[in-house]
Structures are given as structure tokens and as C-alpha cells.
């Protein structure tokens, strides 16, 4: 149901762009106005969300320690999994953000007869996630060639590396295969894995279908429905130089692609996709486990009602004296 | 154990594949054996906390204040503004499912709402409904749920089915910590007076008498003196155990179960023997007679209210630093909360072992050192002598308690002590120890008899790993450094893997400790004959 809903929503979006971009006014709407609106929403939205997170303080230092603490000098500290210093924290975060280290630990629990519990290694989620995110990043970088003239060498380098397999014309890109495969896998497990199926919301299906739409339309444009690339570049350069023009005859497939990207950008700040920024602010990962060494300050620490020793002794003085325990007041 | 507790074979028939159904319609069945008795109102009132009149979760109508939704939503707003963890953890979960089968309660019950992600979604759905734009407009379509009595009942059921062990947080790609979420949910429930007896009674006891068990000063003294007598019988040495002694160098704080429950008690004998042997200038305190802190299972404010007495007592007695005993959640509080909440402890000195001269730089601010850190340092510097053969009747394994492993990373210190004190030590499988350790299933205030079925289910992964080493290496003792473990693992093991005892690390140290002037040991601290000494025991 939730998957179908997401699929229908994306199909409607595609149809909107297909039919909407037909006229010259429509082309301007889908080629200029909506992309500008989307990027504005994206930037403002992300900034708003991050500021909102940042406004809530971190009252306690609560890292999850996943390795040996730094204590006695002869015991080896695991600075990556249980960082005691800023360097360790940066390294831990870098591994988390770039390599999905926590996800790499993933196991699959099974209860067998006996009972016997087994925990098998399960790296598919890690692999799928890594393949998607890295491919997507590289694809994003590749797109930079539409926004700059001349195209910088490193972008050309990425692209030729990406086409290393040298199959077909234009060459088949590794990232195109990887990103499509990864998205299909990530979506498929939301149906086939019963644990993941039950937790999945529309908010989980929709971004995957939308991304599949973006990727598919992009791939189609590259290999099947050729678009007028110089015209696309003219549009892109116009957008980035704030001097937008919409050359005629680009082809609907381009507007479908651009519109889906615009929706993705606009949807981003309101969605779970914000994990991209949120991971940097997660207090169980971005703090050093230096709790007993360096005092952490809670900005809203307030006095609470306590039971003082004086009150305690007042209540128990007689029994304390009878038991021969020292007291403050005789 | 209750008679109606199912047999292990039945209980272990768990299906980890949730049904296809939707989880959003609140359903919860308070089945006997899976929930805890509710708080006695007087205990909450003693602490000036909101108190619901006497009630039971099985009642159709719960005694809620008229504006209970408003109270909870206001409470949520306040906490979202005060804790970044809460806001972030509500916002960034992508429901990847990595945490799903990492929870001992899910593995042991197969109940999908015990998957950490769904447990969090119980609260997150209300967050989306009332605190996000999409949820306010689209409601259920955006994964939002209105805060109804049904949802509230789910909260009560499932947030008292989380032991705040943080295992899921290790596997989450964003470090989302269900312990945080459970803590907030329990705080919100307590705002409308809903709590459980096994948390609120220890809280009020601790506030009044200084310890969870409600032991008054003279009772405390009796307990310690009884232990001194017992130790004298075993070793022939009468040790000194000062209480409320001003000017001592070190304040020693241990969980109250150590001096009142078994098998904790043998760990206490170990402490006493060790402190005597090294001539430690220390004191116990009756006012700070609890290292544990059930506030952690109730609310941040209660953590602070109970924890305040530790520094206050250290100051009153004029000690230089604080040493802490074997207790799991106590160490989460001491390590991650105490200094921030009740510090700075500028009247204390950086802990320095008077025996070895080692300065515990890792405790430079909090000024409190874990007994395993302290003892490991003694052993490394050869300041005490151990005869590990005195533990030859034990074949041991070590259970990393949740908080020392996932909130401190105290992994090697206890192992070092064990390996020096015991000749026979075997690790459990790697997915069940260290940072991946499995909870006893009874932590965070859930260790009650009425909750036994859920405890046995939650403890299955831990017990099953013990069974593995029991069958493979004949392991007959599970060592740990947590008072809740020591209280709740024995019935768990008796059920799942009979023939394995539970003991503290310092019981092993105490067994092996060579004490000057002692009589020849024929028994261990439990009074059991040592290996090869079976005949010398006068029957």
C-alpha cells in the first residue's frame, strides 16, 4: 500500500513534468521557476533544520563506547571506537560518515532449535548503502560539467574513471549501474525482509522511488532518448549565472529529470533524508568519552531538591548513636 | 519462579519474522508475566512526584489527569528544546532496520514492537503528529499518530520492556540510542504519575535512607560487621571496616545489594579482604550507602537528586577521592552524569593509588575510580599476591555488563583481574561480549518476579551464550561487575542453563588473595571447599 502510494505519487510527478513542460511557458516553469524554488527551499530548509537541532543544547556527554576506554597507560585504548580526544572523535566520525562503520558491524540473529542463537555476519545493507551513497555523490560531481566552462580536469577524470569498463557509446558508467542496483536492493528489502517491511512508512518508500525516478530518467537521457546536450548546458549555465534562458527543443525527458530532482531538493529538508546533516550532530557519536577527565557543562543545570545529610542525621540520629556511629550533632 | 512460567523449549520457540500487519493501530495485551506492578502512590508523593491513585495496567480505565495529553505534549516540547539527543533521534532515523534484531527483548519475544526502531516509533509517531509540519497536515499518511489512551498503554508496556542497555546504539549508523528515548518516554509517563513499583520504591528508599533497599544506618553497620565476622571465619583475620569515618583518604561506594544480597555478598567479602591487605585508608558511608541510582530508570531529575549525596558525603567526610564498587548502571551515572549534574568536585583530589602511586588521570575531573581500574593497577604493579589455584574449582567466563561496556568501555580491566585470579577463563562468542554484550534482560528496573516471563525472554541471548561455553568448556561460573546482574542472572541461568553460578570479579580476587597472617584457606568465600581441600573440610 505504502509502496504503491509512493509509486503512484512519482508517476504523477513524471506525468506533470511530461505534459507541463510542453509549452514554452511550461518549459520556463519546469526549467527555471521550479528549480529555483526547489533550491531555495532546500537551502533554507536545511539551514532551518540544522539551526533547530543546534538550538537544543547537549546537556550530557553520552557517547556510546564501542571499544576499550583510555584508563591505565598499559591498557591499549581503542581511540576509533571509544575516542578520548578530538582526533579520535574526528576519525570516528569520518569512518562513520565515509565508510558507515557502524553499519559494517551488522549481524543477523537467528533462533534455531535447541534453542541455539546464532549471529551471522550480514554486510548486504552496508554494501547497498555504501554503493548508493558513493555512486550518488560521484554522479552529483559529474553533473558539475553542466555548470562550468571549461570543464575542470578532475571532473573529466572522474568521468573517464567511471567509464573504465569501456562498454558501449556513450560508455556505460559504473556508478549508473551501482546506483540503480543499490536503490533497487534497498527498495526490495523493504518488501522481502519482514522486519524491515513492518517498519517501513511512506516516508521510507517515497524517497527511494523518487530517487529511482531521478536515476532512471537520467540514465534514459544518456543512453536512450538523447537530448540536446549543448542546450541543456546552456540552460544549466543560465541557471547558475542567475541569467536563465530556456533553449527550445531540449526534450521532455530532461524536464522530467529536472523536475524529479527539484522535488527531491524541496522534499529533502522535511524528510528523513536530513540524516545527512543529523549524523554530524549525534551526541552518541560526536563526543569524546572523556567524561571523568574533563567536566561537561550542562547549560541549564538547575538546583534540585535533595535529602541533605543534616536531614538524614536528624531522622536517624538516635539509631546511629545507639549503633556507635559518629554523628555531627550530639 | 511462578508456576505458570512456560518450559524453556516452549519459551524459546520465537519467530523473528514479524507479520505483514500494520503496527500503527495501538494494540497491547498486558499478559501475566510481562509487566511490572505499578508504583505505590506514597512513594511518589514522598518524592513530590505526580502520583496516580492505585491502579493496574490491566484496568480498562487508567487514572489519568483530565489534561494528560497536554501534560505529556508540553513535557515533550520542553525536552525537545533541552536535549539535542531527543530532537535528533526523533528526526533522523531512516528505518534501515539494522537495530531490529539487536535487542534481546526482540530476540527473546519476537514481538515486533520490541525492535528498537519500532519501540522508538511508538514515541516518534506522536512526535511526527504534533511537532512536524508534515505530520500536523497529513497525519497518519506522514506516519503520525494521535496521542490516545491506546498509544499511552503501548508506551507503558514497551518502554518498561527496554533495559536501556544501548546495544542497538552500537549498530545504528547514526548512533540513535534507544536508552535515551526510553528515558524520555519514562519521564513523560512519570509526569502523569505513571510509574512502576520496582523503580519508585527504591527511589524513595534511597532518598530517605541513602540506599535502594531502605536499610537504616544501624542495619548497614550490622551488615558490614556480619561480613567482617564471616571473613574472619574464612581467613582468620579480623579486618577493619570503618563507617562514616571523617578524614579517611578514600570514600568507598558500592551498590547496596553488595551488603545485603547473595551472591553480591561474596564480592563484598572480596573488597574487605583486599582493602585490609593493602592497608587502605578508606571509609564506608551510611548516608551515601548506595552506588546504584534508580533515578536513571526514572528521570534525569531523579538521577541528580539521588546522586547529589555522593559528592556531599565526600565533602563532609573530607576524603581525597572516591572509589566505586561493582555495579553497572551506577557507573553510567558516575561516568556520564555525576560531574555534570553535581560537580565540580573541586574539593577532591585527582585519584591516586596510595599503594602504587598511580594517578588515575582518566578520572581527573570526576575524582572517582572504578574498583577494577584500581585493582588492575595493584596487580600490574605486583602490590598484591594472588594464588589463582584457589579458584580452580571455578571455570569462568565474563559477562560484560551493559553500561561499563557501552557507556565507559571498561573491557580489559576486569578481564585482567580475572585472568590473574583464575586459571580457567573462557570468553563467550564474540557477538555476545564487549561492546556487543547482551543484557541480563532485567536491568533498568525490570527485575521483578511478576515480570519473570519477559525477563527470561530478554535474558535468552545472554543465557544462550553462557550455555555455549558451559557445554564447550564446562564453564560453571559467570563473572560480572553489576549488582543487577548478580541479582537477576542466577534465576535466568537456573532456567536456561542450570549448573552455572554467578559471581563478582572481586569475589574471585578475594578467593585468590594471599593475606599476611591468614590461616590456611580451606574454603572459598562462599564456604565451599577449595579444590584438593575437600577432605579437610570438617563435616
Coordinates of C-alpha atoms in Angstrom, one line a residue, chain A residues 50-300:
Chain A
X50 CA 20.2 22.3 11.4
X51 CA 19.7 25.5 13.4
X52 CA 16.8 24.0 15.2
X53 CA 18.9 21.0 16.2
X54 CA 21.8 23.2 17.2
X55 CA 19.5 25.3 19.4
X56 CA 18.8 22.3 21.6
X57 CA 21.9 22.0 23.8
X58 CA 23.7 18.8 24.7
X59 CA 23.3 18.7 28.4
X60 CA 25.2 15.4 29.0
X61 CA 28.1 13.8 27.3
X62 CA 26.7 10.4 26.3
X63 CA 28.9 8.7 23.7
X64 CA 28.3 5.1 23.1
X65 CA 31.6 3.4 23.7
X66 CA 32.3 0.6 21.3
X67 CA 35.8 -0.3 22.4
X68 CA 38.3 -0.1 25.3
X69 CA 38.4 3.2 27.3
X70 CA 41.5 5.1 28.0
X71 CA 42.4 4.4 31.6
X72 CA 45.6 2.9 32.7
X73 CA 48.6 3.6 30.5
X74 CA 49.4 -0.1 29.9
X75 CA 45.9 -0.9 28.6
X76 CA 45.5 -0.1 24.9
X77 CA 42.8 2.4 24.2
X78 CA 40.6 1.9 21.2
X79 CA 40.7 5.5 20.0
X80 CA 38.5 4.9 17.0
X81 CA 35.6 3.1 18.7
X82 CA 36.0 4.8 22.1
X83 CA 37.7 8.1 21.4
X84 CA 39.3 10.0 24.2
X85 CA 40.3 13.0 22.2
X86 CA 39.2 15.3 19.4
X87 CA 41.4 13.5 16.9
X88 CA 39.7 10.2 17.8
X89 CA 36.3 11.8 17.5
X90 CA 37.1 13.2 14.1
X91 CA 38.4 9.8 13.0
X92 CA 35.4 8.0 14.4
X93 CA 33.0 10.4 12.6
X94 CA 35.0 10.2 9.4
X95 CA 34.8 6.5 9.4
X96 CA 31.1 6.7 10.2
X97 CA 30.3 9.2 7.5
X98 CA 32.6 7.9 4.8
X99 CA 32.6 4.1 5.5
X100 CA 29.4 3.5 7.5
X101 CA 31.4 1.8 10.1
X102 CA 28.5 1.0 12.5
X103 CA 26.5 -0.5 9.7
X104 CA 29.5 -2.6 8.9
X105 CA 29.1 -4.4 12.3
X106 CA 25.7 -5.6 11.2
X107 CA 24.7 -9.1 12.0
X108 CA 21.6 -11.2 11.6
X109 CA 20.3 -13.0 14.6
X110 CA 18.5 -16.4 14.3
X111 CA 16.9 -18.6 16.9
X112 CA 17.5 -22.2 16.0
X113 CA 16.3 -25.4 17.7
X114 CA 17.9 -26.2 21.0
X115 CA 17.5 -23.2 21.5
X116 CA 20.6 -22.1 19.8
X117 CA 21.1 -18.5 18.9
X118 CA 23.4 -17.6 16.0
X119 CA 24.6 -14.2 14.8
X120 CA 25.7 -14.3 11.2
X121 CA 27.6 -11.5 9.5
X122 CA 25.3 -9.5 7.3
X123 CA 27.0 -7.0 5.2
X124 CA 24.4 -6.5 2.4
X125 CA 22.8 -3.5 4.0
X126 CA 26.2 -1.9 4.5
X127 CA 27.2 -2.7 0.9
X128 CA 23.9 -1.5 -0.6
X129 CA 24.0 1.7 1.4
X130 CA 27.6 2.4 0.6
X131 CA 27.1 1.7 -3.1
X132 CA 24.1 4.0 -3.2
X133 CA 25.7 6.9 -1.4
X134 CA 29.1 6.9 -3.1
X135 CA 27.6 6.4 -6.6
X136 CA 25.2 9.2 -5.9
X137 CA 28.0 11.5 -4.8
X138 CA 30.1 10.8 -7.8
X139 CA 27.1 11.3 -10.1
X140 CA 26.4 14.6 -8.5
X141 CA 30.1 15.6 -9.0
X142 CA 29.9 14.5 -12.6
X143 CA 27.0 16.9 -13.1
X144 CA 29.3 19.8 -12.4
X145 CA 30.3 19.7 -16.0
X146 CA 27.0 21.2 -16.9
X147 CA 27.6 24.2 -14.7
X148 CA 31.1 25.3 -15.7
X149 CA 33.0 26.1 -18.9
X150 CA 35.7 24.9 -19.4
X151 CA 35.0 21.6 -17.6
X152 CA 37.7 21.2 -14.9
X153 CA 40.1 18.3 -15.3
X154 CA 39.1 16.4 -12.2
X155 CA 35.5 16.2 -13.4
X156 CA 36.7 14.7 -16.7
X157 CA 38.9 12.4 -14.7
X158 CA 36.0 11.1 -12.6
X159 CA 34.0 10.5 -15.7
X160 CA 36.7 8.6 -17.5
X161 CA 37.3 6.5 -14.4
X162 CA 33.6 5.9 -14.1
X163 CA 33.6 4.6 -17.7
X164 CA 36.5 2.4 -17.2
X165 CA 34.6 -0.7 -18.4
X166 CA 34.6 0.8 -21.9
X167 CA 31.3 -0.7 -22.9
X168 CA 29.1 1.0 -25.5
X169 CA 28.8 4.5 -26.7
X170 CA 28.4 6.7 -24.7
X171 CA 30.4 4.4 -22.3
X172 CA 28.4 2.6 -19.7
X173 CA 29.2 4.2 -16.3
X174 CA 29.9 2.1 -13.2
X175 CA 28.0 4.5 -11.0
X176 CA 24.9 4.3 -13.1
X177 CA 24.7 0.5 -12.6
X178 CA 25.7 0.7 -9.0
X179 CA 23.2 3.4 -8.0
X180 CA 20.3 1.7 -9.8
X181 CA 21.2 -1.7 -8.4
X182 CA 21.6 -0.3 -4.9
X183 CA 18.4 1.6 -5.0
X184 CA 16.5 -1.5 -6.2
X185 CA 18.1 -3.6 -3.5
X186 CA 17.3 -1.0 -0.8
X187 CA 13.7 -0.9 -2.0
X188 CA 13.4 -4.6 -2.4
X189 CA 14.4 -5.3 1.2
X190 CA 11.5 -3.2 2.3
X191 CA 9.3 -5.9 0.9
X192 CA 11.3 -9.0 1.4
X193 CA 12.7 -8.6 4.8
X194 CA 9.7 -8.9 7.2
X195 CA 11.4 -6.9 9.9
X196 CA 12.0 -4.0 7.6
X197 CA 8.7 -4.4 5.9
X198 CA 6.7 -3.7 9.0
X199 CA 8.7 -0.6 10.0
X200 CA 8.6 1.0 6.6
X201 CA 6.5 4.1 6.2
X202 CA 5.5 6.1 3.1
X203 CA 8.4 8.3 4.1
X204 CA 10.7 5.4 3.5
X205 CA 9.3 4.2 0.2
X206 CA 8.7 7.6 -1.4
X207 CA 12.4 8.8 -1.3
X208 CA 13.5 5.5 -2.8
X209 CA 11.0 5.6 -5.6
X210 CA 11.7 9.3 -6.2
X211 CA 15.5 8.6 -6.4
X212 CA 14.8 5.7 -8.7
X213 CA 12.8 8.1 -10.9
X214 CA 15.7 10.6 -10.9
X215 CA 18.3 7.9 -11.7
X216 CA 16.1 6.2 -14.4
X217 CA 15.3 9.4 -16.2
X218 CA 18.9 10.4 -16.1
X219 CA 20.1 7.0 -17.5
X220 CA 17.4 7.1 -20.2
X221 CA 18.5 10.5 -21.2
X222 CA 22.1 9.3 -21.5
X223 CA 21.5 6.1 -23.4
X224 CA 18.1 6.0 -25.0
X225 CA 16.2 9.3 -25.5
X226 CA 19.1 11.6 -26.4
X227 CA 18.6 15.2 -25.5
X228 CA 20.2 18.3 -27.0
X229 CA 23.2 18.5 -24.6
X230 CA 24.5 21.9 -25.7
X231 CA 21.0 23.2 -25.0
X232 CA 20.9 21.6 -21.6
X233 CA 24.3 23.1 -20.8
X234 CA 23.0 26.5 -21.9
X235 CA 20.1 26.1 -19.5
X236 CA 22.3 25.0 -16.6
X237 CA 24.8 27.8 -17.2
X238 CA 21.9 30.3 -17.3
X239 CA 20.5 28.9 -14.0
X240 CA 23.8 29.1 -12.2
X241 CA 24.7 32.6 -13.5
X242 CA 21.2 33.8 -12.4
X243 CA 20.5 34.7 -16.1
X244 CA 18.1 31.9 -17.0
X245 CA 17.3 31.1 -20.6
X246 CA 15.3 28.1 -21.8
X247 CA 16.5 27.0 -25.3
X248 CA 13.9 25.3 -27.4
X249 CA 13.8 21.6 -28.2
X250 CA 15.6 20.1 -25.1
X251 CA 13.1 17.2 -24.8
X252 CA 10.6 16.3 -22.2
X253 CA 12.8 13.6 -20.6
X254 CA 15.1 16.3 -19.4
X255 CA 12.3 18.2 -17.8
X256 CA 11.1 15.1 -16.1
X257 CA 14.6 14.5 -14.7
X258 CA 15.0 18.1 -13.6
X259 CA 11.5 18.2 -12.0
X260 CA 12.1 15.0 -10.0
X261 CA 15.4 16.5 -8.8
X262 CA 13.6 19.7 -7.9
X263 CA 11.0 17.6 -5.9
X264 CA 13.9 15.8 -4.2
X265 CA 15.5 19.0 -3.2
X266 CA 12.3 20.6 -1.9
X267 CA 11.3 17.4 -0.1
X268 CA 14.8 16.9 1.5
X269 CA 14.6 19.2 4.5
X270 CA 11.2 17.9 5.6
X271 CA 12.2 14.3 5.4
X272 CA 14.4 11.6 6.9
X273 CA 17.0 12.5 4.3
X274 CA 18.1 15.1 6.8
X275 CA 20.1 12.2 8.3
X276 CA 22.8 13.6 6.0
X277 CA 23.2 16.6 8.3
X278 CA 21.9 15.0 11.5
X279 CA 24.7 12.4 11.7
X280 CA 27.2 15.1 12.5
X281 CA 25.2 16.2 15.5
X282 CA 24.5 12.8 17.0
X283 CA 25.7 13.0 20.6
X284 CA 26.4 9.3 21.0
X285 CA 29.0 9.5 18.2
X286 CA 30.4 13.0 18.0
X287 CA 31.7 13.3 21.6
X288 CA 34.9 12.1 23.2
X289 CA 34.5 9.6 26.0
X290 CA 36.5 11.9 28.3
X291 CA 33.7 12.1 30.8
X292 CA 35.6 11.6 34.0
X293 CA 38.6 13.5 32.8
X294 CA 37.0 16.7 31.6
X295 CA 33.9 18.1 33.1
X296 CA 31.0 18.5 30.7
X297 CA 28.8 21.6 31.3
X298 CA 25.0 21.5 31.2
X299 CA 23.9 25.0 30.3
X300 CA 20.5 24.5 32.0

